[in-house]
mmCIF file of C-alpha atoms in Angstrom:
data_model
loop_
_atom_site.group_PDB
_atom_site.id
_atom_site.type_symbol
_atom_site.label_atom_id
_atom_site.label_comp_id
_atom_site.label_asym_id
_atom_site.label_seq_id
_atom_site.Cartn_x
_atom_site.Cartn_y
_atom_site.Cartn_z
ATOM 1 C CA UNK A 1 0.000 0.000 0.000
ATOM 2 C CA UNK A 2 1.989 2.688 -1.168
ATOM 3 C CA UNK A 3 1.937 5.911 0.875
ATOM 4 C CA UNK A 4 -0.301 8.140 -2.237
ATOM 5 C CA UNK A 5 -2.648 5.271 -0.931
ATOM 6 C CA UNK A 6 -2.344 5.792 2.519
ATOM 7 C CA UNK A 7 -2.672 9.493 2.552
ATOM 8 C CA UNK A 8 -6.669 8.416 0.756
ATOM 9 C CA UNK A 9 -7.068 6.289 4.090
ATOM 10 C CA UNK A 10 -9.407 8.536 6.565
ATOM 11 C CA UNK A 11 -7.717 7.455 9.825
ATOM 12 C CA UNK A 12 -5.787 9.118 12.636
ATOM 13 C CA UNK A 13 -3.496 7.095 14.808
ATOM 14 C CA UNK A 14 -2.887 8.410 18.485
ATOM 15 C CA UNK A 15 -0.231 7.252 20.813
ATOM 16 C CA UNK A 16 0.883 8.162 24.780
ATOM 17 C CA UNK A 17 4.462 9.230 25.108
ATOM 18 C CA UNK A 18 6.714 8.800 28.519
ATOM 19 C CA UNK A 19 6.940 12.649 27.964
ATOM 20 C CA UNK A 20 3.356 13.077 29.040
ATOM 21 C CA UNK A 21 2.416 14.094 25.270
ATOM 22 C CA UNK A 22 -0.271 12.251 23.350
ATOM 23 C CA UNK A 23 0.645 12.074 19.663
ATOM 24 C CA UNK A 24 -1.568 12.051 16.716
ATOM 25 C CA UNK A 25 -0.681 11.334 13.023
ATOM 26 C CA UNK A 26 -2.093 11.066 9.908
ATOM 27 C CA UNK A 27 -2.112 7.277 8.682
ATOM 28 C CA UNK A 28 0.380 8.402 6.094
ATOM 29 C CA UNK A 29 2.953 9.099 8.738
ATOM 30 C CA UNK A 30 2.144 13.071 8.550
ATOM 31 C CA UNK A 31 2.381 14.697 12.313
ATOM 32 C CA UNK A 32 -0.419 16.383 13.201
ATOM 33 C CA UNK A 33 -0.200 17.225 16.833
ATOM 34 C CA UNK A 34 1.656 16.475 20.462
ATOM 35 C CA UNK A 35 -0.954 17.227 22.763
ATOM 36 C CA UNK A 36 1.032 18.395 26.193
ATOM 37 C CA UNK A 37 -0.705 18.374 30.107
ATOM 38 C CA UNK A 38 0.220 15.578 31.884
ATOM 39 C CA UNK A 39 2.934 15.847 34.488
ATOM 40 C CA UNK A 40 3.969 12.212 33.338
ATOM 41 C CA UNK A 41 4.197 9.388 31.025
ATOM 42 C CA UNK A 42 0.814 8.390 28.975
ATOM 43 C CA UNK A 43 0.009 4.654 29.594
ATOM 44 C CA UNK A 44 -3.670 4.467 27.863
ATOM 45 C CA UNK A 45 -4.978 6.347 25.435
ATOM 46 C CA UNK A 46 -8.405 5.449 23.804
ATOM 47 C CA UNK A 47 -10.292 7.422 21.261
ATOM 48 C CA UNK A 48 -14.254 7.973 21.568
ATOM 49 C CA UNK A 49 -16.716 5.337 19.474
ATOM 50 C CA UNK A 50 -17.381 8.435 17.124
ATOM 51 C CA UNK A 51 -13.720 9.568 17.564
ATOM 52 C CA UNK A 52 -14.919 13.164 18.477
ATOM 53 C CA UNK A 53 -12.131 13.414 21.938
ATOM 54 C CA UNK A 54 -9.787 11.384 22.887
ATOM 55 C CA UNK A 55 -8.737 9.976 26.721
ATOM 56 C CA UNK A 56 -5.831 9.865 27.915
ATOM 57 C CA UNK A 57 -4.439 8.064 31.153
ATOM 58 C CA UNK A 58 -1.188 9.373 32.721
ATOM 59 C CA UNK A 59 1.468 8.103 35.426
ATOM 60 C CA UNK A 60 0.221 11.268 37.284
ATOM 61 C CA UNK A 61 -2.680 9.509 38.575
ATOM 62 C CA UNK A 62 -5.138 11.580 36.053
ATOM 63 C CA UNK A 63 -7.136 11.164 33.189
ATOM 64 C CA UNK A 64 -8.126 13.660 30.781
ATOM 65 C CA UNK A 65 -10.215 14.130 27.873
ATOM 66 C CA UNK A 66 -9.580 16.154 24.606
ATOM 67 C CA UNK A 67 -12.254 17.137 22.085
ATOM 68 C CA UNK A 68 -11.598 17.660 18.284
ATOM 69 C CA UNK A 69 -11.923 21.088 17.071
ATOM 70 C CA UNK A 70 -12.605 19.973 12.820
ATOM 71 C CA UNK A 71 -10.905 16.777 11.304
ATOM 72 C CA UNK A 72 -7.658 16.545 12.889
ATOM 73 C CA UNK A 73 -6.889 19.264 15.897
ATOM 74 C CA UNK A 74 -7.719 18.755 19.076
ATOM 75 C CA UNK A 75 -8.065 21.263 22.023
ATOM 76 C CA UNK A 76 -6.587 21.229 25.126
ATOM 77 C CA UNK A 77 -7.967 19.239 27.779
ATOM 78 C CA UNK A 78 -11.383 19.454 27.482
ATOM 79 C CA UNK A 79 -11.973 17.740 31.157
ATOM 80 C CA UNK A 80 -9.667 16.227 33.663
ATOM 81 C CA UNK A 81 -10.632 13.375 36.039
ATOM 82 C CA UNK A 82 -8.580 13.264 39.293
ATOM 83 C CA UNK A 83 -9.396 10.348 41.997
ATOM 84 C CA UNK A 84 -6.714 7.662 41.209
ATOM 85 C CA UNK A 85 -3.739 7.490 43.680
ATOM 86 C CA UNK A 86 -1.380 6.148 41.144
ATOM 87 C CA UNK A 87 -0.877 5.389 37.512
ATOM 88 C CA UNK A 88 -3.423 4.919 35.137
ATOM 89 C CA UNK A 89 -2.306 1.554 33.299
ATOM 90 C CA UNK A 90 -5.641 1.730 30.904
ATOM 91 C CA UNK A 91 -9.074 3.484 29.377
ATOM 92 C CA UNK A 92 -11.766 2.281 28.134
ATOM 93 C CA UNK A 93 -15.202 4.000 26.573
ATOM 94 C CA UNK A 94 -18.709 2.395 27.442
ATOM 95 C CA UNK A 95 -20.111 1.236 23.449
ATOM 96 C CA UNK A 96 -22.122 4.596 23.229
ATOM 97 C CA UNK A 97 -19.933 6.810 24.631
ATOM 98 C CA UNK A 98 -21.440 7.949 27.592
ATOM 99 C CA UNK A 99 -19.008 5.676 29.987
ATOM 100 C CA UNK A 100 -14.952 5.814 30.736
ATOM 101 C CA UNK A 101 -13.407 3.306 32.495
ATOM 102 C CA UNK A 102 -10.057 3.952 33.988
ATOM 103 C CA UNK A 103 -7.773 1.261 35.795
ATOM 104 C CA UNK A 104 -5.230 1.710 37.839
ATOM 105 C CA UNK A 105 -2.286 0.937 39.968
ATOM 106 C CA UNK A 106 -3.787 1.957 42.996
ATOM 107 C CA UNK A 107 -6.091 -0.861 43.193
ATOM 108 C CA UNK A 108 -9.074 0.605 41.900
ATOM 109 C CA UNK A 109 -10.712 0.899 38.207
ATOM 110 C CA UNK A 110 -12.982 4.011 38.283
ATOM 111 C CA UNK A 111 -16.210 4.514 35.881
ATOM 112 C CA UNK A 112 -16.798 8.094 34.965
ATOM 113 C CA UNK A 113 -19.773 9.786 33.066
ATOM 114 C CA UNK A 114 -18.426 11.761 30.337
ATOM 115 C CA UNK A 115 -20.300 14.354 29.558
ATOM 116 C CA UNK A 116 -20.573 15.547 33.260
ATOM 117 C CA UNK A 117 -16.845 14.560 34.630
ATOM 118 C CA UNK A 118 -19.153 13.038 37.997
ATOM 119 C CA UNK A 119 -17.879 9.500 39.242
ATOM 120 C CA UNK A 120 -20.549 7.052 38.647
ATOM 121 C CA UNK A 121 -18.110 3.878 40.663
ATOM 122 C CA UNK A 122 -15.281 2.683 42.179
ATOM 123 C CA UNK A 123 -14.378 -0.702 41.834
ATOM 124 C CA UNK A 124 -11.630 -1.316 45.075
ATOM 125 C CA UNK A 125 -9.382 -3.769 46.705
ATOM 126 C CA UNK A 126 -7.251 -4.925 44.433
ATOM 127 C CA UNK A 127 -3.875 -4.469 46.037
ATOM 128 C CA UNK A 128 -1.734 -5.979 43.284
ATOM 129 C CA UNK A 129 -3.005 -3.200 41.194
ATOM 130 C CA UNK A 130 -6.008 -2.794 37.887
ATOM 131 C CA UNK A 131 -3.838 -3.077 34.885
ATOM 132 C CA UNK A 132 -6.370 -3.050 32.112
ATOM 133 C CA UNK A 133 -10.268 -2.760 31.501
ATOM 134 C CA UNK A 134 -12.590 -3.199 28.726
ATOM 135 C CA UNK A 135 -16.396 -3.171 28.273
ATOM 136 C CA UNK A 136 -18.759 -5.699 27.038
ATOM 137 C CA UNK A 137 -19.923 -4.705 23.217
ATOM 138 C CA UNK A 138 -23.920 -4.875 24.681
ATOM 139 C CA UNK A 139 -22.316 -2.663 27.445
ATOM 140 C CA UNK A 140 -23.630 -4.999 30.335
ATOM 141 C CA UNK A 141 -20.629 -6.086 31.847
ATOM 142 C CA UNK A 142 -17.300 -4.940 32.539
ATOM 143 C CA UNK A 143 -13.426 -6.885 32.553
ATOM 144 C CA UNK A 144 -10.776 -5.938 34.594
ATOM 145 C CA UNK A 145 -6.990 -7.819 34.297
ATOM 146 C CA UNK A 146 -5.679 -7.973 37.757
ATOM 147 C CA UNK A 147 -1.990 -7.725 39.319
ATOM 148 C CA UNK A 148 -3.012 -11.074 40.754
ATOM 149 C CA UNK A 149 -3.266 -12.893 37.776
ATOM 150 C CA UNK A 150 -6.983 -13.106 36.971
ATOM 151 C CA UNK A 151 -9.872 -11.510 35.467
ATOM 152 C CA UNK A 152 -12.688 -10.866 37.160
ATOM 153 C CA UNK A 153 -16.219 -9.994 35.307
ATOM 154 C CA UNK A 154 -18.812 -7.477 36.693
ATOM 155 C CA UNK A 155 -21.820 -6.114 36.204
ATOM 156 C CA UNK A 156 -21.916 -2.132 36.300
ATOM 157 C CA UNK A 157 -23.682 -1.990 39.638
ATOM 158 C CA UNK A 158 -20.333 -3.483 41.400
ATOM 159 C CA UNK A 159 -21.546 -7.576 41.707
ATOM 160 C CA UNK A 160 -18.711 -9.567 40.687
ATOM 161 C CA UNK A 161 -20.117 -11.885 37.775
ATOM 162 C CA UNK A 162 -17.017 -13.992 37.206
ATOM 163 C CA UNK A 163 -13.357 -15.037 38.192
ATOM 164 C CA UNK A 164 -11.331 -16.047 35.323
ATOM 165 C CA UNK A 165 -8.284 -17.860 36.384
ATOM 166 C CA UNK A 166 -5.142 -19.878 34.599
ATOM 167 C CA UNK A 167 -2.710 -16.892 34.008
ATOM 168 C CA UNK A 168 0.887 -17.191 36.615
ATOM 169 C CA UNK A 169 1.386 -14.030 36.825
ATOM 170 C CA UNK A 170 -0.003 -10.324 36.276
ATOM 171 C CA UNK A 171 -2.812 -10.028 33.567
ATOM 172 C CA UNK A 172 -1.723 -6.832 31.487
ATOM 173 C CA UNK A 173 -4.403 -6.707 29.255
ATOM 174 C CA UNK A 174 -8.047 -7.599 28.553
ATOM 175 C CA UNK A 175 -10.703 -6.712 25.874
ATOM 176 C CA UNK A 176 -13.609 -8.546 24.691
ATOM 177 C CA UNK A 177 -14.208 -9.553 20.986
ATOM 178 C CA UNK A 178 -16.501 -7.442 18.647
ATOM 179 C CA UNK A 179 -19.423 -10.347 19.296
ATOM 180 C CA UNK A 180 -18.608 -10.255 23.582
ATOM 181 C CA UNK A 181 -18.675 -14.051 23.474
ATOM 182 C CA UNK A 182 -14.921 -13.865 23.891
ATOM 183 C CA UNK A 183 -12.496 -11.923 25.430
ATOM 184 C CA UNK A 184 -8.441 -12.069 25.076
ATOM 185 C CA UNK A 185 -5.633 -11.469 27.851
ATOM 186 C CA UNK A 186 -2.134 -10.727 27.868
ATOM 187 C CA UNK A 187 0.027 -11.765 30.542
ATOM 188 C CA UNK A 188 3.409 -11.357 31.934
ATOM 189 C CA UNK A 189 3.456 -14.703 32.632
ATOM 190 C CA UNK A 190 4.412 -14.805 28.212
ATOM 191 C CA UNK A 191 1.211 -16.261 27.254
ATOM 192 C CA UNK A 192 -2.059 -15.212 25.536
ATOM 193 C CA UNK A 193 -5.342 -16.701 26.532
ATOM 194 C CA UNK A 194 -8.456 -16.572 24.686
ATOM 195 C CA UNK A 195 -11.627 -17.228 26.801
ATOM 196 C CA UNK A 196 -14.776 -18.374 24.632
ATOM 197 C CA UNK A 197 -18.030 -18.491 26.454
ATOM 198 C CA UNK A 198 -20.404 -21.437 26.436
ATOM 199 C CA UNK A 199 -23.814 -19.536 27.536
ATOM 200 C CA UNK A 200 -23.383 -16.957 30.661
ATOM 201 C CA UNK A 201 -20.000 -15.712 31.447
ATOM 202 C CA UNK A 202 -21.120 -16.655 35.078
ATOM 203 C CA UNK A 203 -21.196 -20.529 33.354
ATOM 204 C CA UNK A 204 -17.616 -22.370 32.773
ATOM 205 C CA UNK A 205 -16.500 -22.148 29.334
ATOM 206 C CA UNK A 206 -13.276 -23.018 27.120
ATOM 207 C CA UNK A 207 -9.862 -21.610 27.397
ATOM 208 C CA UNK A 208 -7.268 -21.818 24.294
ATOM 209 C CA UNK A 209 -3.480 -20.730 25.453
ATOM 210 C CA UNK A 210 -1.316 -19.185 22.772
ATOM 211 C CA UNK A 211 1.979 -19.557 23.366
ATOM 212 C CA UNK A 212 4.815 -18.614 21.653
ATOM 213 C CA UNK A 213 6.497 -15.122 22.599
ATOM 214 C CA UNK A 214 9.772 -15.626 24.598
ATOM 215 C CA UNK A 215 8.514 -12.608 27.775
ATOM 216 C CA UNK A 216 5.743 -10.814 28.826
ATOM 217 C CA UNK A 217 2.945 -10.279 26.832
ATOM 218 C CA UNK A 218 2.022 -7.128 27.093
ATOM 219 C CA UNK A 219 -1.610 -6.092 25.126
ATOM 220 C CA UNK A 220 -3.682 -8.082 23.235
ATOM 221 C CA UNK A 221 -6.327 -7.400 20.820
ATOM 222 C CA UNK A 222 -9.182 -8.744 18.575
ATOM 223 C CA UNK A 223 -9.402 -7.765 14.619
ATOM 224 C CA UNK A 224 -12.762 -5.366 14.455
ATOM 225 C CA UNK A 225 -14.069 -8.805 12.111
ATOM 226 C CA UNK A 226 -12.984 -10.676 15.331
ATOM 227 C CA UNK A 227 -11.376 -13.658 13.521
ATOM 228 C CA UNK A 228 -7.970 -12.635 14.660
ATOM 229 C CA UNK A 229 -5.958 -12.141 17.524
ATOM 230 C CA UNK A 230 -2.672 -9.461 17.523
ATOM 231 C CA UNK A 231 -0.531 -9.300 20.722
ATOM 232 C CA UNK A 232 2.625 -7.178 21.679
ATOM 233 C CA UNK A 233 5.227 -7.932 24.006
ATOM 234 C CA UNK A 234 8.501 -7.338 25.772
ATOM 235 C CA UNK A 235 10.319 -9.896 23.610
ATOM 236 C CA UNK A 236 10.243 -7.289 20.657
ATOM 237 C CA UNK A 237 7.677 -8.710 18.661
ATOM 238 C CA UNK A 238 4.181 -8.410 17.788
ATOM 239 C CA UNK A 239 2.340 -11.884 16.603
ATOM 240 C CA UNK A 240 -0.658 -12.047 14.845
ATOM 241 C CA UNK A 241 -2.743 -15.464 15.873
ATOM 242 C CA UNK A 242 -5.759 -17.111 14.327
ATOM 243 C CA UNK A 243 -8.503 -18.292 17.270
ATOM 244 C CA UNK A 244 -7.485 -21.927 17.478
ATOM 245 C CA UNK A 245 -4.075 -20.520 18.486
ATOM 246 C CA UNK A 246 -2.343 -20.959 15.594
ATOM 247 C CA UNK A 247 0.365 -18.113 15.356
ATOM 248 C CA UNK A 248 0.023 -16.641 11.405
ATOM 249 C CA UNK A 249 3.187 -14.718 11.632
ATOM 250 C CA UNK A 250 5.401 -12.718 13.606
ATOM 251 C CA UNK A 251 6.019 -8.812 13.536
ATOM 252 C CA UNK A 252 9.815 -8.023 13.803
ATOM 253 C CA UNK A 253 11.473 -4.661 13.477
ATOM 254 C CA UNK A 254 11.461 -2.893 16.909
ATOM 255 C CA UNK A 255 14.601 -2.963 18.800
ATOM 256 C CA UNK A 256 12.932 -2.976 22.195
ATOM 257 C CA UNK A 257 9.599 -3.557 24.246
ATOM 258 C CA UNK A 258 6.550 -3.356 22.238
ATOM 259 C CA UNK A 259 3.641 -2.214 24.611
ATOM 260 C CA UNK A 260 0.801 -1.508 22.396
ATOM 261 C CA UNK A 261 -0.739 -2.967 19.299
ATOM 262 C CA UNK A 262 -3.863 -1.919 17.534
ATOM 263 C CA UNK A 263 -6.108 -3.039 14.310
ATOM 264 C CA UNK A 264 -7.158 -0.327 11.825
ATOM 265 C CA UNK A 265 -10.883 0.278 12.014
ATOM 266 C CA UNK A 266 -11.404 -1.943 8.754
ATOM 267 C CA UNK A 267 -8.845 -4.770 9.956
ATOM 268 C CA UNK A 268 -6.916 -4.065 6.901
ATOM 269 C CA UNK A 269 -3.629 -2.747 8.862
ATOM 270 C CA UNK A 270 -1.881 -3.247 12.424
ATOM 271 C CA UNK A 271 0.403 -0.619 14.052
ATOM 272 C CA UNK A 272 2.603 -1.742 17.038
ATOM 273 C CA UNK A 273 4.232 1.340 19.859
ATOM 274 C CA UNK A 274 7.534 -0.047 21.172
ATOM 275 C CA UNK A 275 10.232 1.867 23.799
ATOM 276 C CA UNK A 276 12.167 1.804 20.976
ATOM 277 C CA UNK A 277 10.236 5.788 20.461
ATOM 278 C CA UNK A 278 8.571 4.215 17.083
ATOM 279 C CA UNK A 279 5.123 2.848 15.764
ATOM 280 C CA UNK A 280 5.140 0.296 12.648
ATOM 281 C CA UNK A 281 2.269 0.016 10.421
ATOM 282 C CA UNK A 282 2.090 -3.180 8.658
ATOM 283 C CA UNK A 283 -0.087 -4.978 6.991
ATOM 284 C CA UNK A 284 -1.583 -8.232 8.023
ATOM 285 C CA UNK A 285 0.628 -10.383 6.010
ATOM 286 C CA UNK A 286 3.499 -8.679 7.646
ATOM 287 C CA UNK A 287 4.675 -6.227 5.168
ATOM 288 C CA UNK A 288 6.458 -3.066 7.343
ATOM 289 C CA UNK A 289 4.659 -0.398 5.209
ATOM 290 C CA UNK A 290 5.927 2.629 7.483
ATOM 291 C CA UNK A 291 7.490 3.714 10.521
ATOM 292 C CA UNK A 292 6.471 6.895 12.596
ATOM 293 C CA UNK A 293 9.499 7.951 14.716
ATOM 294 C CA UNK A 294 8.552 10.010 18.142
ATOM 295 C CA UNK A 295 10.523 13.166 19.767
ATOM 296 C CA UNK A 296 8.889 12.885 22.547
ATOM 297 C CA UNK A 297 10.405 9.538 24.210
ATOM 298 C CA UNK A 298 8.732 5.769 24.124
ATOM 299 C CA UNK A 299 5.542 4.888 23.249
ATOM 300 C CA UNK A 300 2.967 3.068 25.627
ATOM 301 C CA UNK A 301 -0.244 3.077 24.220
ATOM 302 C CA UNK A 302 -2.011 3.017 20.735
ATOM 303 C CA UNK A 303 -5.235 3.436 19.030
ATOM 304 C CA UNK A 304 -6.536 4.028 15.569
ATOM 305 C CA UNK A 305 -9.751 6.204 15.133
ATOM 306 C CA UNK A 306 -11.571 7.353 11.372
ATOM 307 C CA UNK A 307 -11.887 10.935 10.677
ATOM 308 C CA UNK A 308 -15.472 11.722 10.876
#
C-alpha cells in the first residue's frame, strides 16, 4: 500500500508518550499534533466510538479528555478526572460513549460519566493493582486484568459476575471480541489466553493458550471482524494469531519492548508502539509499510480512530 494510498485512508493514529504528550498522526505518517498536560508518562490512550475526543491516562494519577476542534486538531484538555492514587495503566469507553473506564495501579478501576466529569463507581481492593479494563460490546458487563493474575467480570452496579483464572502471573491486558462471546488477555506470565463463552460468562467455558512469545505479553487485541488475535510484548515482537491458536506470523522490526498494538478500524492494517520511540504500520501479512518515529520519548499506548 503505497503511501499516495495511505494518505486516501481517513484514519488518525494516536499514541501516549513517557513525555506526558499524546501524539496524533495522519495514517500516512504526517504529524499532526503532540498534545502536552500531563505531568507524566501516557500509559492508555483510547479514542471515543465516534472519535470526536480522545482519553488519555497518565502516570500522574489523572485522566483527561480532549475534544476535536474539525478533522484533525484537538483542544486542550477538554476535562480532567482526578481520583486515582497512582498510575493509570488503561481506558476504556462504554459502546455509546457515555461511559470511561479507567484502571489503575492503585487498586481501583474508576467509571466516569463523560459528559458531566461526575464519578458514577469505584471498583476497590485490588492491592496488586487494575492493569487493564474493557467493556462488554452490549455494554452490560465490565473486565478488569488484575496484578493477581486473573480476570474478574462485573456487572456495572459493582456484583462480581465472574473469576477467570489460569494466568501465573499479572494479567496486562483484557478486551472482549466485537461479538462479547470472547475476550483475550495478555500476561506477563508470556502467554495469551483466549476465553470463549459457552452460555453466561457466570457458566464455565473453554480456554485456548497461545503460546509462543519468549517474555511478557504485554496487550492483546481482537481484529474489528474478530477472527484474529494481535498481541505485543517485551520480547520485541508483535504476533498475529488465528482463534485456534495458531500463530500466522510474527512482527519483527522494533529494537525494544513493544507495549501496544492496535487493528485499523477496517482490519486491513496493524500498528505496534515499542520503547524503541517508534510505531510500525504493517499490513496483516506482515509487510512493514511505514514507521512513525517520536521526539517525545517511548511509546505506551495506541489506538486508531476514522476521521469523521
Amino acid at each position: 500500500m503505497p503511501d499516495r494510498f495511505l494518505k486516501k485512508y481517513p484514519i488518525l493514529l494516536a499514541a501516549g508518550s513517557s513525555e506526558g504528550t499524546v501524539e496524533i498522526w495522519q495514517i500516512d505518517g504526517t504529524k499532526e499534533t503532540a498534545i502536552a498536560g500531563h505531568e507524566a508518562s501516557v500509559l492508555a490512550v483510547s479514542f471515543s466510538p465516534k472519535g470526536d475526543a480522545i482519553a488519555s491516562g497518565s502516570a500522574d494519577g489523572e485522566v483527561k479528555l480532549w475534544r476535536r476542534n474539525g478533522r484533525s486538531g484537538f483542544h486542550s484538555d477538554w476535562k480532567t478526572f482526578k481520583g486515582h492514587g497512582a498510575q493509570v495503566f488503561d481506558l476504556a469507553f462504554s459502546p455509546d460513549g457515555h461511559l470511561l473506564a479507567s484502571a489503575s495501579g492503585d487498586g481501583t478501576f474508576k467509571i466516569w460519566q463523560v459528559d458531566s466529569g461526575i464519578l458514577i463507581k469505584t471498583f476497590k481492593g485490588f492491592k496488586a493493582g487494575v492493569f487493564g479494563v474493557s467493556f462488554m460490546p452490549e455494554g452490560e458487563a465490565i473486565a478488569s486484568a488484575l496484578g493477581d493474575g486473573t480476570i474478574k467480570l462485573w456487572y456495572r452496579d459493582g456484583i462480581c459476575l465472574r473469576t477467570l483464572q489460569g494466568h501465573k502471573d499479572i494479567v496486562y491486558s483484557v478486551r472482549f471480541s466485537p461479538d462479547g462471546n470472547k475476550l483475550v488477555s495478555a500476561s506477563r506470565d508470556g502467554t495469551v489466553k483466549l476465553w470463549i463463552r459457552n452460555s453466561a460468562w457466570g457458566r464455565g467455558g473453554t480456554v485456548r493458550t497461545l503460546t509462543g512469545h519468549r517474555n511478557a505479553a504485554i496487550d492483546a487485541c481482537f481484529s474489528p471482524d474478530g477472527r484474529r488475535i494481535a498481541s505485543a510484548s517485551a520480547d520485541g515482537t508483535a504476533k498475529l494469531w488465528v482463534l485456534d491458536g495458531t500463530c500466522l506470523r510474527t512482527f519483527e522490526g522494533h529494537r525494544d519492548v513493544v507495549y501496544s498494538v492496535s487493528f485499523s478500524p477496517d482490519g486491513k492494517l496493524l500498528a505496534s508502539a515499542s520503547e524503541d520511540k517508534t510505531i510500525k504500520l504493517w499490513t496483516r501479512k506482515g509487510r512493514e509499510l511505514k514507521t512513525f518515529h517520536s521526539s517525545k520519548g517511548s511509546l505506551y499506548s495506541i489506538n486508531f480512530s476514522y476521521v469523521f
